[in-house]
PDB file of C-alpha atoms in Angstrom:
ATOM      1  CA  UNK A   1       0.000   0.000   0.000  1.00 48.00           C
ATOM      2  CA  UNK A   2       1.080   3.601  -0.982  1.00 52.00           C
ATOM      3  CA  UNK A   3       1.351   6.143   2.063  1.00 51.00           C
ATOM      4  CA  UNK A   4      -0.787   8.825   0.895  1.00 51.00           C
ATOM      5  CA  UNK A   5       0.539  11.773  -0.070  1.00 54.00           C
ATOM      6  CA  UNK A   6       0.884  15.473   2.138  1.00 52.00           C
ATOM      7  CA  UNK A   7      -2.197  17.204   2.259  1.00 49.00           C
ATOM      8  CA  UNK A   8      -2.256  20.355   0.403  1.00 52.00           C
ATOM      9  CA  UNK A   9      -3.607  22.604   2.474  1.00 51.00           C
ATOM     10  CA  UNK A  10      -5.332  24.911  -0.105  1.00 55.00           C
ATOM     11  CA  UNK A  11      -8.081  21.943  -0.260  1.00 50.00           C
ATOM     12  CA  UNK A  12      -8.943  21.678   3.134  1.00 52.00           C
ATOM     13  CA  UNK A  13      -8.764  24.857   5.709  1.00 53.00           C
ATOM     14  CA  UNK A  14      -5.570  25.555   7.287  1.00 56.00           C
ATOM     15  CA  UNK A  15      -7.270  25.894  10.682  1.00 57.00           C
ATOM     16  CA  UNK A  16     -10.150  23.908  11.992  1.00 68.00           C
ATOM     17  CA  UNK A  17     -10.350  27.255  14.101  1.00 68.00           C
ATOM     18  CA  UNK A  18     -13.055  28.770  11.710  1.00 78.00           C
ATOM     19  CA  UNK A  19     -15.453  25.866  12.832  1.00 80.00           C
ATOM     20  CA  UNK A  20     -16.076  27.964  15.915  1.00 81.00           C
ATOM     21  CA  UNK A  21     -15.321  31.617  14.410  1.00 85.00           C
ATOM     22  CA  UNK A  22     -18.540  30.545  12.384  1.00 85.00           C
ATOM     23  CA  UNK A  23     -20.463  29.211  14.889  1.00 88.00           C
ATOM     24  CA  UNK A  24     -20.559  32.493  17.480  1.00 91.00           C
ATOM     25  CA  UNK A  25     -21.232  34.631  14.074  1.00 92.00           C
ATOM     26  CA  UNK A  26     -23.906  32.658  13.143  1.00 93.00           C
ATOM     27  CA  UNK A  27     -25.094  33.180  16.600  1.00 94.00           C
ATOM     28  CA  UNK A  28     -24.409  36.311  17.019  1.00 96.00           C
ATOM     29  CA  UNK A  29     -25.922  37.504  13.810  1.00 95.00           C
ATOM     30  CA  UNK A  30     -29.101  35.708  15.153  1.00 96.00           C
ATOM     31  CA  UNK A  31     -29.651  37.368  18.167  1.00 96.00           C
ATOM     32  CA  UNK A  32     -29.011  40.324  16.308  1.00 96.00           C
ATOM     33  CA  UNK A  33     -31.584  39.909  14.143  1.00 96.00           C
ATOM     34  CA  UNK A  34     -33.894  37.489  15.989  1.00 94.00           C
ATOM     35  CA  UNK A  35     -36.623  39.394  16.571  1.00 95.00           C
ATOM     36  CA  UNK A  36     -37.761  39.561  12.399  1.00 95.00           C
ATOM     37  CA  UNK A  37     -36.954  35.622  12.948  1.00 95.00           C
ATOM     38  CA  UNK A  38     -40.077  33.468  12.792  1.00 92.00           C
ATOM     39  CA  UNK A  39     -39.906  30.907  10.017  1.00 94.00           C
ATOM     40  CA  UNK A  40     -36.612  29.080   8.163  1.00 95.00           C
ATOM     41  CA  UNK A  41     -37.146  30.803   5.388  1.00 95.00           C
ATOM     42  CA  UNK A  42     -36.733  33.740   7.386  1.00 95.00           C
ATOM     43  CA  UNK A  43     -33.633  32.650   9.251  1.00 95.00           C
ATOM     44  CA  UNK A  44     -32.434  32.007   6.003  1.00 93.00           C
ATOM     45  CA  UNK A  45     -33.119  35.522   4.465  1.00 94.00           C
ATOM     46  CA  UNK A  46     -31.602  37.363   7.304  1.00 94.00           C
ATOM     47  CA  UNK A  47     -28.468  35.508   8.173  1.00 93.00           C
ATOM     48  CA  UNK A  48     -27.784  33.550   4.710  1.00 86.00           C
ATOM     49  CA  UNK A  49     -23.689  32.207   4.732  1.00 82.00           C
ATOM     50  CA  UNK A  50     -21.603  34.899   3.938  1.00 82.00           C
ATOM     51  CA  UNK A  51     -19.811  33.137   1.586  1.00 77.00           C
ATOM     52  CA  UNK A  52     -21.729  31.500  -1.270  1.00 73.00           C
ATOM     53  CA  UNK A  53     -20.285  27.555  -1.525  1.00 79.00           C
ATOM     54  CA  UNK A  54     -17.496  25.745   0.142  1.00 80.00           C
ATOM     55  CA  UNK A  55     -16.663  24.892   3.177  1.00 82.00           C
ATOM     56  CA  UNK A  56     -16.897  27.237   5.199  1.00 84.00           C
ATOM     57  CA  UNK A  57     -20.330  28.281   4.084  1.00 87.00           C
ATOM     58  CA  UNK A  58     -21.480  24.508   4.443  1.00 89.00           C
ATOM     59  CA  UNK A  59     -20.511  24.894   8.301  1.00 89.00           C
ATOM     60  CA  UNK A  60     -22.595  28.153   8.561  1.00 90.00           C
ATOM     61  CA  UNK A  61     -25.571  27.127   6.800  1.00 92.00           C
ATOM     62  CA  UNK A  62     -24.997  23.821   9.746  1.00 93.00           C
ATOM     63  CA  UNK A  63     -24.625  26.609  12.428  1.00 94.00           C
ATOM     64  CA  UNK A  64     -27.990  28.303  11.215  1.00 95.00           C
ATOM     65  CA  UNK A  65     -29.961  25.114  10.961  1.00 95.00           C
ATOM     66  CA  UNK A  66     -28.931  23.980  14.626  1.00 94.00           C
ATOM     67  CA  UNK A  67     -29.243  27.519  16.309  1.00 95.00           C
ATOM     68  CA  UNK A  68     -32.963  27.583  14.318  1.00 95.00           C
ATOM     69  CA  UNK A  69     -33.768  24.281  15.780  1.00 95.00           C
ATOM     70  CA  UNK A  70     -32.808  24.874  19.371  1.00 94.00           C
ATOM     71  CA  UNK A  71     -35.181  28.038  19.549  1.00 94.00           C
ATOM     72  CA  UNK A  72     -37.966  25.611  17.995  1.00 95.00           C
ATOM     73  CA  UNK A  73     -37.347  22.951  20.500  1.00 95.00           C
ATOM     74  CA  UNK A  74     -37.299  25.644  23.283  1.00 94.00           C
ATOM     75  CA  UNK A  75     -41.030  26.979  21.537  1.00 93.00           C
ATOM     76  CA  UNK A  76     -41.914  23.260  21.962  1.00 94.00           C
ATOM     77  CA  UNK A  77     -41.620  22.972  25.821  1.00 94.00           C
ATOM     78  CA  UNK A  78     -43.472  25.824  26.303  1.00 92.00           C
ATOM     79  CA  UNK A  79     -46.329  25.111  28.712  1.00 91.00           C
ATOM     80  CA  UNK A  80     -48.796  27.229  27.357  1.00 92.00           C
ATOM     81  CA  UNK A  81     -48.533  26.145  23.491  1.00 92.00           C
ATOM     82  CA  UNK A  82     -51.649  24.694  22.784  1.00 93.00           C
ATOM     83  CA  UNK A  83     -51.952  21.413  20.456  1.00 93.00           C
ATOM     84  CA  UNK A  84     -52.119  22.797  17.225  1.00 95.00           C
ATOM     85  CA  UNK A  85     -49.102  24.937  17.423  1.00 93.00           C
ATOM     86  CA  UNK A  86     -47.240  22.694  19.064  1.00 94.00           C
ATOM     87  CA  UNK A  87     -48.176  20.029  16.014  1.00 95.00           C
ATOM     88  CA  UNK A  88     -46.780  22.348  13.887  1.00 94.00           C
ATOM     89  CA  UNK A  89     -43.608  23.348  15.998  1.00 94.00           C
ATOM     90  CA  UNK A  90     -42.756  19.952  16.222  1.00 95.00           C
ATOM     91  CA  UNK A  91     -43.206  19.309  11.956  1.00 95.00           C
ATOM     92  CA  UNK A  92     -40.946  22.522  11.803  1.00 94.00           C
ATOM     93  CA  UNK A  93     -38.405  20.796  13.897  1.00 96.00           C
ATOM     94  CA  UNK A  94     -38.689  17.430  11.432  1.00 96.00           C
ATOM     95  CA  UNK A  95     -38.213  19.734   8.642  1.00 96.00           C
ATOM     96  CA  UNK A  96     -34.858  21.004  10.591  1.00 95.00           C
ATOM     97  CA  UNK A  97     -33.647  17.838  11.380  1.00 93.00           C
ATOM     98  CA  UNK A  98     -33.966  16.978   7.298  1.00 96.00           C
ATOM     99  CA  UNK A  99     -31.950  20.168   6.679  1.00 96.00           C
ATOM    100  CA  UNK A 100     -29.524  19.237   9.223  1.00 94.00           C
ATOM    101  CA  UNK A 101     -28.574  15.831   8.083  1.00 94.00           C
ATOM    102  CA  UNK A 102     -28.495  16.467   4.522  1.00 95.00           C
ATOM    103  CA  UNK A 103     -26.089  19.716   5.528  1.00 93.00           C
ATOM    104  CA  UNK A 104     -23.274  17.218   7.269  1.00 92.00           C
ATOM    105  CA  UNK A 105     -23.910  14.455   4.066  1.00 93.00           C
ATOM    106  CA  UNK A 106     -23.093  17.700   2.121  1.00 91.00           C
ATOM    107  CA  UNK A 107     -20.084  18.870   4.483  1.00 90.00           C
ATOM    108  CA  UNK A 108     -18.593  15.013   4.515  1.00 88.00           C
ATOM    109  CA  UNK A 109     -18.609  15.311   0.575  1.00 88.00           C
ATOM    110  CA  UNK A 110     -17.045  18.213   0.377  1.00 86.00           C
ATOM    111  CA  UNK A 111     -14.262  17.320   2.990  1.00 82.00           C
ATOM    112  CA  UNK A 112     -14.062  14.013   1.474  1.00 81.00           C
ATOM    113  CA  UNK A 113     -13.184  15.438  -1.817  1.00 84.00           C
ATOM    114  CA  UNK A 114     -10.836  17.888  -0.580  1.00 80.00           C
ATOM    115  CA  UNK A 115      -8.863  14.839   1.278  1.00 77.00           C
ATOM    116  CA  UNK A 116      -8.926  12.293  -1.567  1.00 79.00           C
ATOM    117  CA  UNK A 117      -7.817  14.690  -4.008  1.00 79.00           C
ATOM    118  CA  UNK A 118      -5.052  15.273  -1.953  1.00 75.00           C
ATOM    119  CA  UNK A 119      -4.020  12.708  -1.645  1.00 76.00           C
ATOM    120  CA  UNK A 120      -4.431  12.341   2.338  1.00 74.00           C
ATOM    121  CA  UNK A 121      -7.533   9.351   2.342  1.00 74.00           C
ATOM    122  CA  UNK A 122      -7.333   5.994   2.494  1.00 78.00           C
ATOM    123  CA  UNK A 123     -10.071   4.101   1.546  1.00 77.00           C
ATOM    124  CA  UNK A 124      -9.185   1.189   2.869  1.00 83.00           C
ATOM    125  CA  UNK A 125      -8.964   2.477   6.443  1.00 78.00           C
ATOM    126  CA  UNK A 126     -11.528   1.451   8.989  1.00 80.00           C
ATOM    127  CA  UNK A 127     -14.029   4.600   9.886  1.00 72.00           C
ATOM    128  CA  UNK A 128     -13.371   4.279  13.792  1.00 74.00           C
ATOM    129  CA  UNK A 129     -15.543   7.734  14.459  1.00 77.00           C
ATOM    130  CA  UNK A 130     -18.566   9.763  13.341  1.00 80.00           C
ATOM    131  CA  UNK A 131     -17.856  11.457  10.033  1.00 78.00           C
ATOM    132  CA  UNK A 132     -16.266  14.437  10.026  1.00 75.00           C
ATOM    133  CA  UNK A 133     -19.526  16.485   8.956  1.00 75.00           C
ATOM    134  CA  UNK A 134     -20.914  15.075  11.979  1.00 83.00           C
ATOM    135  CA  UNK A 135     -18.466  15.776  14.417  1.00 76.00           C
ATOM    136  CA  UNK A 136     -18.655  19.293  13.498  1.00 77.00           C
ATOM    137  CA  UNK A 137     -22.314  19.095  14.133  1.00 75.00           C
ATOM    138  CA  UNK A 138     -21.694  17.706  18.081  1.00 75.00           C
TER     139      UNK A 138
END
């Protein structure tokens, strides 16, 4: 077997750093502008990635879903949320956890593709973790 190659590290980010820089923007940028915040789509309008594809704006659009999700979750143990809107609460939050998982498959690809075409992944190793989309989600 052929050791694989050095990474180039214009494929993947030279700091796993901006994980967290994105996260507390994200979140930041919500609370910011929570209050016209009522709906996805308008999570989505007001704090869309800054950057348009890649990487890094795979881990914000992950940031947004999961900071949109935890205030629907928090709507949903509200006390005083009658049936109805809590039915629909809890299909918004079904909806989110769609998004969410279909954000990491995208995230794996992406860092998946940055690895094997540089030569860094070995397909024959054993996966001995979560993927790395969904470590970044924890």
């Amino acid at each position: 077997m052929t050791p694989p190659r050095p990474l180039d590290p214009s494929l993947v980010p030279a700091s796993f750093a901006k994980v967290r820089q994105n996260q507390e923007t994200v979140i930041r940028r919500w609370h910011e502008a929570e209050a016209g915040i009522t709906t996805w789509e308008s999570a989505l309008a007001a704090l869309a990635p800054r950057e348009a594809e890649g990487w890094a704006a795979t881990c914000e659009r992950l940031q947004l879903i999961n900071t949109f999700q935890w205030h629907e979750e928090d709507k949903s143990r509200d006390h005083g949320v009658g049936d109805e809107a809590l039915g629909a609460i809890k299909r918004g939050i079904d909806a989110s956890n769609r998004r969410r998982v279909q954000t990491v498959d995208s995230l794996d690809d992406i860092i998946f593709t940055g690895l094997k075409q540089g030569g860094a992944l070995n397909q024959d190793a054993p996966l001995n973790s979560e993927s790395p989309g969904s470590i970044i989600d924890r």
